[in-house]
Structures are given as C-alpha cells and as structure tokens.
Amino acid sequence: SLLLCCQGFDALSRLTTMRLCCSSASEDLGCRRGDFSRKHYGSVELLISSDADGAIQRAGRFRVENGSSDEPMDYTPGIWRRTDVHLENPEYHTRWFFKYFLGKVHQNYVGTDAEKNPFYLSVVLSDQNNQRVPQYRAILWRKTGTLKISLPYSPTKTLSVKSILSAMNLDRFEKGPREILNPEIQKDLLVLEEQEGSVNFKFGVLYAKDGQLTDDEMFSNETGSESFDKFLNLLGDTISLQGWAGYRGGLDTKNDTTGMNSIYTVYQGHELMFHVSTMLPYSKENKQQVERKRHIGNDIVTIVFQFQEGEDTSPSFKPSMIRSHFTHIFALVRYNSQNDSYRLKLFSEESVPLFGPPLPSPPVFTDHQEFRDFLLVKLINGEKATLETPTFAQKRQRTLDMLIRSLYQDLIPDLHKNMLNRRSFSDVLPESPKSARKKEEARQAEFVRIGQALKLKTIVRGDAPTSLVTTGLCRKEPWESQSFCSTFSYETVCADSWGQSLLVATEAAGVMMIDDAQVLPPVQVFDKTMVVKQMHVLEPQDLLITRTDKGKDARLYVFRLSMLKRGLEERQLVRTKCDSRENKLEKTKGCHLYSINTHHGSELRIVAAIRNKLLLITRKQPRPNGMGTLAAATDLPVDQFQYIREICLCETPVVMALVDGPTGENDNMICVAYKHQFDLINESTGDAYRLHHVDANRVNFVAAIDVYEDGEAGLLLCYNYICSYKKVCPFNGSTPMIQSNASDFHFSWNQMPNAIVCAFPYILAFTTDSIEIRLVVNGNLVYTAVVPELQLTASRSDIYFVSSAPVNSASNCSSQDTSSQSSPQTPTGYEMPVFPSPLGDGEAQCKHIFKIPLSNLVGRSIERPLKSPLVNKVVTGLTAQVPSMCVAPAGPLMQGASHTLSLSRMEIKEIASRTRKELLGAVLGGPAGASAPVTTILWPP
C-alpha cells in the first residue's frame, strides 16, 4: 500500500511540478549583499557626568553599544545564534611565523626599499594543515607593520624572491634582498611578530554598589556581594597567587603584595587574568585606593559590575565616572536578581575600530554560559581592536621601526663577510645541486634545531598562539558546507541555483541539472553545442539569461524557465544551439561580459560589454490581461527586452556591477574596472567618474560587489589581495559626490581570491585551495578552511563550490580533545571540516560539489521552493526517462527507490495534502493545460 501511495503521488506530481518555483531570488540577494548598518555596533556620543558634589567630570566621546535604544522595560531576553560569536583575527591563523616558520626549514631575506628603509622577508613552502596541499607563505616585515600572503605552489614554476615581493607591491629596492643564513635570526623575527600583541589578556573588574557615582566610591568597596561572587565564578576559577606558574597579568606571585587570590581562566587557548577590585589590596588610609587603580586603571578593558534588584532606578554609569587615561573600553554588567539575568552595555572610545560580536537587542542574557561566551569574546576582540587605535599603533610602529633598524645594523658586518647570500629562492629548495646538498642539509638541521628550541621555550613561557590546540567541543559554524553532489565527472564553467537544484554549465556535456536529493543522475538541459560561459537564473521573473560562446560568436540568450521545465517534464527535450536561435538578443553579438542589477524589484536591467562598448538593456513589464493577471507567456522572451543606449568606454571592462540609485530616476550607475582603476558610469548620460585608482604594477581585478549601508549604496572593490569599501553617494544632477568618507575602509586577504561572495555579516574569498572568511564590517579574519582545487560555481542564492576532495564527515568535530588543559568552565572552540588529500596517482579523478546554505550565513529564514524544478524525484521503476548520455548504473536508481519507500506515513499524508491544495489552486486558476502561470504557494518544510 505504501508503494501504491507513492505511485499515486508520482502521478499527481507530474501535474503539479510544472508550477513556477517562485523563491524570491531578489530577497535572497538583498540578504546576501547585506543591507547592513554600523549602528548595530553602537553610535558615538559625547558623555558628560558630574560627581557627588555636582562638579562636572571630564567629557569624552565614546561609541555606546546598548543593543537597542528604545527597548521597553518589560524586555524579553535577547536571542542570537551562538555561531555569531567569533574570535576575530585569532592568533592560530594570524601568528604565521610561530605556526608555519619557526622550527621548520624556511628562508629569511633582508633588503632596503627605495626610501632606504630596511625590510625582512620570510618565505616557507608549507603544507596546509598536513593535507598535501603545498603553498608558499610569505611575511614581509616593515616598520609600518607586517604583510602576510599565500601563493599557490606549482611544481614546474618556482617563485623568485623578486616575484614574491612584487606580489606584495614592493618592486623598487635600494639594495636587493639577500638571504640571512644565521639561524639566530629566528629569535629576532619572533620578537617582531610578538609586537602584534599578546596572546594572553588581563581585564579589570570593578564592583560598584547601587548609587555610587565616583571612582573613589567604587574602588573603596572593601568586599563584594553574593551576586558579585556569582559573577566572578562565572568568569573563571579562583586561584591562589602564591607560587602561581601560569599567566599572572602583572600580579605578584611571590610576596602577596597584590592580594592573595585572583580570578583566572583559559578561553580558546588564551590565558585570562582578571584584576578584581575587591581582591586587590584595600587601604583605609588611602581614599583613592591607588594600589587598586594601579592595576585596573592600566587595563585596556574594564568590566563594571552593578547589582540591580527589580526596576533599574540607579544612575546610569558613564566612563567619565572613572578617571583613567589608559582604559579604552568599559563593559557595564548589571545583574537582575528577579529574573536571574545579565544586561550588557559597552562603552568604547571613539578611536577604537568596530569589533564584534554586536549586542543582541535587547542585550539581556538569561543563559549564563552563553553570556560568558559572548562577554569573553567581546572583551578579547575589543582589546585587539584597541591596539589599532592611533595611540597604540604609533607606539607599535616606533617600536617596530627601532627593532628592524637595530637588527639591520647588527647584520651590516655580515654584508662584508658574505654571510648574507645572494642566491635565489629556488636554490634553497629540496632541488639543490648534489654537490651542495650535504652542506645545505647540515645547515638546515641546525636551523631547525634552534627554531624548535625557540618554539618550545615560547610554549613553556605561555606566549604560544594555541587558540585551537586546546579545544575539543564540536560546534557547527555558519559556513559549514554540505555535500550536494558526491561525484560529478565534468569540468564546470559556471552555475546557478534553480529552486533547490543546480544548473551547471560544463565544458564537455553542455548544461546539466543536478538534483539536490541526488535521486536521479544529472539531467542534460542543453547539449554541448551551447557553450555557456555565464548564466543567471531569475525565478521570480521566469527567466534564464546566458552568455554563450566566445569571441565574435558570443551572444546573450534569454529563456523562459517554465518552457525549459515543460520540455524536461513532458518530452525530456535536450535543447541545442540550433533550437535556441529565437532566444538570442541580436545586438549582443561579440559580448564578452554582462551584468544584471541585483535589486531588481521594479525593473530588470542588463549591461552587456562588447569590447569597449556598453549596451544597456531593460525588460518591459509584462502586460496584464483582462482578468487582472499577467498575460500568457506566448510571446518570445526576447520580445520583452528593449535596448536603451550605448556607452563607449576608453578601455575594455574586466569587471562590471550595476548600482541602483536611491530614486531610480537618472541616478542608476555602472561600476566598471579596467587598466588600473574603477570608474562609475552614469547610466543616463554615459559620463564616467573616477572612483578608485589602483597603485600597483599588476592588477588582477576580482569583483565589484554592491552593498547597501542604511539604504545608501556602497561598493566593495576587490583586486589583488585588497578589498576596499567605498561609499557611493547619489548623483547630484550630473556630478556624483565621490569623496573620502569616514566609513570607507580596506583590508587585505592572505591569499589572492579568484572570487568573492558577500553574505552579511561575512565576506568569503575563494582562492585556489582555501576559503577565507572575514567580517564585512571591519575585514577581520574569523576562519580559513582548506579546500583542495577549489572553484566557486554559484553564489546568487546558496553558495556552491567544487573541490577535488570529499568532506570527511568525521572531521566535523575536532579530533583533538585536550580540553583538560583548560579551566573546567571554559567553553571550547570548533575546527572546520578537514578536506582530505586529493586522490593518488592512477585513481579516477572526480569532482565533489558542496553547498553552504545562505540562511546559515545571514541568520534569517529564506523561503525556498517546495520541489526542485528537476524531473520527478520519485522513481517508480528502472525505466525512468533520462538522456542516454546520463544513464547511471542501477545502484543509484535503487537507492532512489529505497529513499522513496523510507517516507513515513505522516510525510505521505502531508505530501498528499499539499498536492490536493495545489491541484485545487490550479483548477480554480484556470483550465488544465492553460499556459497562464499558476500562483505558487510555498509550504513550510
């Protein structure tokens, strides 16, 4: 009976799967592009307060993070996803010299630039996480800071020092780089890296009683309270300072001069020591409690704890209540005894860059463990951000400049002793000549021995970046990938999602449709005569847009999705280039690139680039019929498009993006990239304006991504290793307002991207063998995943990528469980799924397609179509109609049948109910077989 029921459903589904799957792609894009706001991270306010005597305290400008400024008193606890809480720029991924260089064979070079400033270059040929994915890592040490990049490894082309420096935009030298053979250089370079900041942190904790308004009152609290003790127990463990061997945070561990006890914990490999006001020495004679202020006042981050019973009637805390010239961040924690919750408020000096995670709204936490996790990550990220303020950055730059010049002076005598070698980078790789191999091996052995001793000493000292070494908790991250197709035997060119399936253009087999459930093998939609290079599936508009062929034969084609679907479902028709002659947009001959507007709520716009000419095309609005619905789709889809104008450029564009103006009336723009610049083109007038100039000898343009901040257009300009955000103000008449904006910023990738996807709050760079994940708002790194032979294929909705290696499901959890080294209360972290090494010699090479759901990244529910646009998933026998070239062995088909038979009775009942409702909708909407579109009802999964 179960089989009969499934067969009955199969018959019904043949009538209903012809409906148009109207998932809102435009809404998906709006979420992915990110209509974001920096207001989530607070707003800058001028704070003034008065002391108990009414005297005005010093004023200061602070960014106040309060979650929400208009929240009601009867609040509900804030809700956020735990995966939103990330350590930014974790040491495990940013302290490259310690992790990848120290104690391993690598090369170090010294030189001076055109301004006679010395620099150092460290290069290593390393394996990414022991997964047999070799790559070059390079660190450039300069007085302005360090630059880190990764370069792909090629067994047939060895990189030279000059080419590595050129990739770092350093092409001119006063003195060419020479290799430093002395192994002691590792110690000096480790000192340079440690200038980036400590891996361990000390935070102040100040207990404030209700109504206390001055720092003297707060620091004079001799003891705490029951609620304060509860909060301290949440932060960490009470340890005895006498004889303490761990990180001490400046406290006395011999003579008890800074108290007998303190609060300590380990969080994701970071040792945290808390300077607690009530645990530091108290003096009855000293009203200012100088000993306490000496520690807490010198902490970059201070927590102010207040007890709240019932309604909050106490005066609001302000940073000006505490006289400190060193503390940059105050975290106000208020404990409410009535509902056992914590409320968090952050004050950051105006100069501190934005840092996450943003506070939930309202910023109230009832889950104490989640509050601890959020608070500690916020404090660590805050201290790291503070080190980038001008005060600390200038001090660090002076120190770095002094260290680099001092080290260079020490190396000058070696210039005359030939201790600095001029040999090229390729000469010191394993391919060294046999005559010099023994000598080189002995030198390398001594080099490694000294490096390993330094590494061990750093670990024993507690300054090792081990943020992921001491973790073991399995936790899903929003960028975690899912297997979409385990084996795909064709090279992909481009792709786009259609419903919950994937339309893939291949080199050898045309365009294929892959089902998300993998019940059927890939279905051919177009044969190999259609050489598709670019495509967009626009489900709300029932359109497929493609760019086909290359050179003079290239053209744009437009198809109706409903017609393609009908051909697949009824006749299993595979379309050819000859069948598609009526789908050509005639004036697009020779098109080498095209772009569409992503926020096409009212009108679809296309810009096609034909050499240095831009062709603007729009789609006419469908005509309503007499019944008030859209007219039947009887006309050719090309008839719905009209040509607006041609715009001639000075160069052939490499990257294009359409930018919607705020009104849509003569203020839409086109961003084009060519030569060494990004330009803005006014769609109405064709006038070009310089947006950004790239100061580099070689420019590899990657993308121009439209993002919107508080409704105002902005662009992420991506080229080489750089991603630069530019606010695009609207056109004022014929002149755009292009000028430096306070919100403009830029950051560098570690590896040159081939493609970039923005999914707010994240931005993902896809390189040859990794996915680098950062935050859009500040460019800070949160993770790097190793993916061998990576290729991004689609990203307009969910993100799809291809790799040569499968995901090991067992690796979703960390294989290292050494959490016993941490505090018992310390939540541990998460390791990305490990991509095993590619197949060995002689084994069949296959491709694996993975999917990262957009809803996981953007943190909101996005409607999806109920069914795939692919042919019926239910397989009732081995005579399923598939193209002859796509026939698969019986195994997958039998697997599909067993998948069908595994449906529960409740699922079958739900499917039958949905089908009846859809059929009723189709009958009420018009006679069977009518060509008018059927309204789609999206049922919840």
CSV table of N, CA and C in Angstrom, one decimal, residues 127-134 153 768-769 786-790 802-808 834-848 850:
chain,number,residue,atom,x,y,z
A,127,ASP,N,52.8,22.9,3.9
A,127,ASP,CA,51.7,22.1,3.6
A,127,ASP,C,50.5,22.6,4.4
A,128,GLN,N,49.4,22.8,3.8
A,128,GLN,CA,48.2,23.4,4.5
A,128,GLN,C,47.6,22.3,5.4
A,129,ASN,N,47.8,22.5,6.7
A,129,ASN,CA,47.2,21.6,7.7
A,129,ASN,C,47.5,20.1,7.5
A,130,ASN,N,48.7,19.8,6.9
A,130,ASN,CA,49.0,18.4,6.7
A,130,ASN,C,48.1,17.7,5.8
A,131,GLN,N,47.6,18.4,4.7
A,131,GLN,CA,46.6,17.8,3.8
A,131,GLN,C,47.2,17.7,2.4
A,132,ARG,N,48.5,17.7,2.3
A,132,ARG,CA,49.1,17.6,1.0
A,132,ARG,C,48.6,18.6,0.0
A,133,VAL,N,48.5,19.8,0.5
A,133,VAL,CA,48.2,21.0,-0.4
A,133,VAL,C,49.3,22.0,-0.2
A,134,PRO,N,50.4,21.8,-0.9
A,134,PRO,CA,51.6,22.7,-0.7
A,134,PRO,C,51.3,24.1,-1.2
A,153,TYR,N,51.4,26.9,-5.1
A,153,TYR,CA,52.6,26.1,-5.5
A,153,TYR,C,52.4,25.5,-6.9
A,768,THR,N,42.6,29.4,-4.8
A,768,THR,CA,42.8,28.1,-5.4
A,768,THR,C,42.6,26.9,-4.5
A,769,ASP,N,42.8,27.1,-3.2
A,769,ASP,CA,42.7,25.9,-2.3
A,769,ASP,C,42.3,26.3,-0.9
A,786,VAL,N,40.7,24.9,4.4
A,786,VAL,CA,41.5,24.4,3.3
A,786,VAL,C,40.6,23.5,2.5
A,787,VAL,N,40.5,23.8,1.2
A,787,VAL,CA,39.7,23.1,0.2
A,787,VAL,C,40.5,22.9,-1.0
A,788,PRO,N,41.0,21.7,-1.2
A,788,PRO,CA,41.9,21.4,-2.4
A,788,PRO,C,41.2,21.7,-3.7
A,789,GLU,N,41.9,22.3,-4.7
A,789,GLU,CA,41.4,22.5,-6.0
A,789,GLU,C,40.0,23.1,-6.0
A,790,LEU,N,39.9,24.2,-5.4
A,790,LEU,CA,38.6,24.9,-5.1
A,790,LEU,C,38.2,25.7,-6.3
A,802,VAL,N,33.1,23.7,-6.0
A,802,VAL,CA,33.6,22.4,-6.4
A,802,VAL,C,35.0,22.1,-5.8
A,803,SER,N,35.2,20.9,-5.4
A,803,SER,CA,36.6,20.5,-4.9
A,803,SER,C,36.9,19.2,-5.4
A,804,SER,N,38.2,18.9,-5.4
A,804,SER,CA,38.7,17.5,-5.8
A,804,SER,C,38.6,16.5,-4.7
A,805,ALA,N,38.3,17.0,-3.5
A,805,ALA,CA,38.3,16.1,-2.4
A,805,ALA,C,37.0,16.1,-1.6
A,806,PRO,N,36.6,15.0,-1.1
A,806,PRO,CA,35.3,14.9,-0.4
A,806,PRO,C,35.5,15.4,1.0
A,807,VAL,N,34.4,15.9,1.6
A,807,VAL,CA,34.4,16.3,3.0
A,807,VAL,C,34.3,15.0,3.9
A,808,ASN,N,35.2,15.0,4.9
A,808,ASN,CA,35.2,13.9,5.8
A,808,ASN,C,34.2,14.2,6.9
A,834,VAL,N,37.7,19.0,7.8
A,834,VAL,CA,39.0,18.8,7.1
A,834,VAL,C,38.8,18.2,5.8
A,835,PHE,N,39.3,18.7,4.7
A,835,PHE,CA,39.2,18.2,3.4
A,835,PHE,C,40.4,17.3,3.2
A,836,PRO,N,40.2,16.0,3.1
A,836,PRO,CA,41.3,15.1,2.9
A,836,PRO,C,42.1,15.3,1.6
A,837,SER,N,43.2,14.7,1.5
A,837,SER,CA,44.1,14.9,0.4
A,837,SER,C,43.5,14.4,-0.9
A,838,PRO,N,43.9,15.0,-2.0
A,838,PRO,CA,43.3,14.5,-3.3
A,838,PRO,C,43.7,13.1,-3.6
A,839,LEU,N,43.1,12.5,-4.6
A,839,LEU,CA,43.4,11.1,-5.0
A,839,LEU,C,44.8,11.0,-5.5
A,840,GLY,N,45.3,9.8,-5.2
A,840,GLY,CA,46.7,9.5,-5.7
A,840,GLY,C,46.8,9.2,-7.1
A,841,ASP,N,48.0,8.9,-7.6
A,841,ASP,CA,48.2,8.6,-9.0
A,841,ASP,C,47.5,7.4,-9.4
A,842,GLY,N,46.9,7.4,-10.6
A,842,GLY,CA,46.3,6.3,-11.1
A,842,GLY,C,44.8,6.1,-10.7
A,843,GLU,N,44.4,6.9,-9.8
A,843,GLU,CA,43.0,6.8,-9.4
A,843,GLU,C,42.1,7.8,-10.2
A,844,ALA,N,40.9,7.4,-10.3
A,844,ALA,CA,40.0,8.2,-11.2
A,844,ALA,C,39.7,9.6,-10.5
A,845,GLN,N,39.8,10.6,-11.2
A,845,GLN,CA,39.6,12.0,-10.7
A,845,GLN,C,38.1,12.3,-10.8
A,846,CYS,N,37.5,12.7,-9.7
A,846,CYS,CA,36.1,13.2,-9.8
A,846,CYS,C,36.0,14.5,-9.0
A,847,LYS,N,34.9,15.2,-9.3
A,847,LYS,CA,34.6,16.4,-8.6
A,847,LYS,C,33.5,16.2,-7.6
A,848,HIS,N,33.6,17.0,-6.5
A,848,HIS,CA,32.6,17.0,-5.5
A,848,HIS,C,32.0,18.4,-5.3
A,850,PHE,N,29.8,21.1,-3.2
A,850,PHE,CA,29.4,21.3,-1.9
A,850,PHE,C,28.5,22.6,-1.9
